[in-house]
Coordinates of C-alpha atoms in Angstrom, one line a residue:
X296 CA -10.7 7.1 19.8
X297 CA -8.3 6.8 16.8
X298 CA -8.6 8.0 13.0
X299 CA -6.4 7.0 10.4
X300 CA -5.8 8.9 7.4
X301 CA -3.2 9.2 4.4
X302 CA -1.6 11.7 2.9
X303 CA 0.1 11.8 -0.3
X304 CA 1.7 14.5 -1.4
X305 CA 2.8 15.0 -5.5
X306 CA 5.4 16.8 -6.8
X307 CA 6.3 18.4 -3.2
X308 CA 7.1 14.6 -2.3
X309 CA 6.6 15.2 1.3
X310 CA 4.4 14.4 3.3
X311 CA 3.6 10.3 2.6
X312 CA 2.7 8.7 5.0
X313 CA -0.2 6.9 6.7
X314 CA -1.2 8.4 10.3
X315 CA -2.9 8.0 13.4
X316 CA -4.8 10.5 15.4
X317 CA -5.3 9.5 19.3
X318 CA -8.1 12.1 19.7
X319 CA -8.5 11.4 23.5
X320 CA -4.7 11.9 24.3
X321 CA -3.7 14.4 21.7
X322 CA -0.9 12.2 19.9
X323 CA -0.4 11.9 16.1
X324 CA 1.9 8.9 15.0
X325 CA 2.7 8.6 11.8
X326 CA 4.2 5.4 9.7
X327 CA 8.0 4.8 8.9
X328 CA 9.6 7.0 6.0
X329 CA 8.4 6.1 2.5
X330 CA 8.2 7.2 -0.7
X331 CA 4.5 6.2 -1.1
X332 CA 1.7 6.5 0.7
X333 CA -2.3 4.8 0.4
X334 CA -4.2 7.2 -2.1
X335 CA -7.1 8.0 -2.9
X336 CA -9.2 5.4 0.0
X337 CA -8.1 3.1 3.0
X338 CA -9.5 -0.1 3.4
X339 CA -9.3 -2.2 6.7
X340 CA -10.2 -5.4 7.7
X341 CA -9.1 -8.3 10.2
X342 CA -6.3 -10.2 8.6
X343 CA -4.3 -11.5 11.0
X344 CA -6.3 -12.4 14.3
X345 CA -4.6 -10.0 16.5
X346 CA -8.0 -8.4 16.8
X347 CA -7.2 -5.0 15.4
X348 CA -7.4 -3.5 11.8
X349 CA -5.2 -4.2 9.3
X350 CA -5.0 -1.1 6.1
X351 CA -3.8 -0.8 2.6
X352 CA -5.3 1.5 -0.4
X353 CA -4.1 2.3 -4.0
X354 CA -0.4 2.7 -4.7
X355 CA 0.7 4.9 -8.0
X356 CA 4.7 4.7 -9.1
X357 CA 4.8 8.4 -9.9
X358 CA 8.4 8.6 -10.5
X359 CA 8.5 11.9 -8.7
X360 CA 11.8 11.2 -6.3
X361 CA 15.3 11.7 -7.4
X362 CA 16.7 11.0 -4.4
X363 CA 17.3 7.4 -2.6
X364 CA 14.1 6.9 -0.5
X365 CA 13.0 3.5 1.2
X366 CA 9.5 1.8 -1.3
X367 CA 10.5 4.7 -3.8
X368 CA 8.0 5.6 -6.0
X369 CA 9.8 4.7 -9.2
X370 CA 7.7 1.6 -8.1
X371 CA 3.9 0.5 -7.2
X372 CA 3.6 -1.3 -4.3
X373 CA 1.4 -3.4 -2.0
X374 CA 2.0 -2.8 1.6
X375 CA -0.4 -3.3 4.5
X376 CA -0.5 -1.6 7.7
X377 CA -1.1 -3.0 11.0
X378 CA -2.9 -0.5 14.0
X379 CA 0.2 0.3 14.8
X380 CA 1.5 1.5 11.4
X381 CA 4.2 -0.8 10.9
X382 CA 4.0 -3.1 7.7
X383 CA 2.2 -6.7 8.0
X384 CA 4.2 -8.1 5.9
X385 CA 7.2 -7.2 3.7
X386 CA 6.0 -4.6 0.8
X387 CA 6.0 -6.4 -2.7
X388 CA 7.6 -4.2 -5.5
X389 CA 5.8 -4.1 -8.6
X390 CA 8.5 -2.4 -10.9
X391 CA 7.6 0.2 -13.6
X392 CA 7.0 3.5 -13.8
X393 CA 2.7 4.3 -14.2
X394 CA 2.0 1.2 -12.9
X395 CA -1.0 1.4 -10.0
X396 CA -1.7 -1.6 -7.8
X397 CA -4.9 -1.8 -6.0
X398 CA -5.3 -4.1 -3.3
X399 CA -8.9 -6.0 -2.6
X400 CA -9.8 -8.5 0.1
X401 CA -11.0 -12.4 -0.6
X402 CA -11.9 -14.8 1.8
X403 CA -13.3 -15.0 5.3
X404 CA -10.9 -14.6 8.2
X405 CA -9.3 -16.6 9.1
X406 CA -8.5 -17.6 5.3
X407 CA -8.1 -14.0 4.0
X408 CA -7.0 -13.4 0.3
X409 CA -5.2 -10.6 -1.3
X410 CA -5.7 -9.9 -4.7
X411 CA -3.8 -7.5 -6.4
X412 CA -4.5 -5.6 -9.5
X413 CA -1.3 -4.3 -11.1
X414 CA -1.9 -2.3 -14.0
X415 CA 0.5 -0.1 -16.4
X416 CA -0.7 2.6 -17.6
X417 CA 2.7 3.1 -20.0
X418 CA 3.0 2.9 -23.5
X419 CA 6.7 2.9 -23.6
X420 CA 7.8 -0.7 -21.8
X421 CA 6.5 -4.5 -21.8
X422 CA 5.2 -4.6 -18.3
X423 CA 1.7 -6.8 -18.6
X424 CA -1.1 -6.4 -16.3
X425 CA -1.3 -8.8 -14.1
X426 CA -3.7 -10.2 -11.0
X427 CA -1.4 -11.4 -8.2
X428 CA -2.7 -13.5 -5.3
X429 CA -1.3 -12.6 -2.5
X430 CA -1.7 -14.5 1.7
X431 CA -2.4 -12.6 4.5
X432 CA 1.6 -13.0 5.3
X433 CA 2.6 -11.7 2.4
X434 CA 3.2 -14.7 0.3
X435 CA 2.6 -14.7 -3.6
X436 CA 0.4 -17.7 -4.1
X437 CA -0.4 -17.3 -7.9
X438 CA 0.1 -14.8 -10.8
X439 CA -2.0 -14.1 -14.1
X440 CA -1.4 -12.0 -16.9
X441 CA -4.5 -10.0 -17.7
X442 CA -2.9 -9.4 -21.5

């Protein structure tokens, strides 16, 4: 038996990460270095046909890290995990500081939709909302401003 979990830690910055518990053999895995991390929910479903569960949540650009880090959270993001915790596909960078992108499932495997939500919560810059369509693989299929 496995559980999966996030944390996301603020202004401490560390740790962000997604992990897996292996109850039954007493191992805790954990996904590669990032400077996000899923908050606030996971949500899994089957995406690619390998038969296990694929995970993604809510992804804030805090701005919190000075430092060089790999998906630094000077951006959003939208990055799905396989079982394993290594990415399904590339991460997408959604540039801008505030911005949050949520990620919601469309379709019926095996022709399974991302859509993304990207919003800006800043004042300060022209970054538009958008909705962003988004393939199983990781492809952008289509983009709309929401204004």
């Amino acid at each position: 038996m496995e559980v999966y979990f996030s944390i996301s830690a603020g202004f401490t910055l560390h740790p962000r990460a997604l992990y897996c518990y292996n109850i039954k053999n007493d191992l805790l895995d954990r996904s590669e270095l990032a400077g996000v991390a899923p908050r606030y929910y996971l949500k899994s479903a089957y995406l690619d046909g390998d038969g296990s569960l694929e995970m993604w949540g809510r992804y804030n650009a805090f701005g919190n890290y000075k430092e060089d880090i790999p998906y630094t959270d000077a951006s959003a993001w939208a990055i799905v995990y396989k079982n394993d915790l290594k990415f399904l596909f590339k991460p997408i960078e959604f540039r801008g500081y505030t911005s949050i992108v949520n990620i919601h499932l469309l379709g019926e495997y095996p022709d399974r939709t991302l859509l993304v939500d990207r919003n800006n919560r800043s004042k300060h810059d022209s970054i538009e909302n958008e909705l962003i369509l988004v393939s199983a693989e990781g492809e952008i299929l289509q983009r709309k401003a929401m204004g």
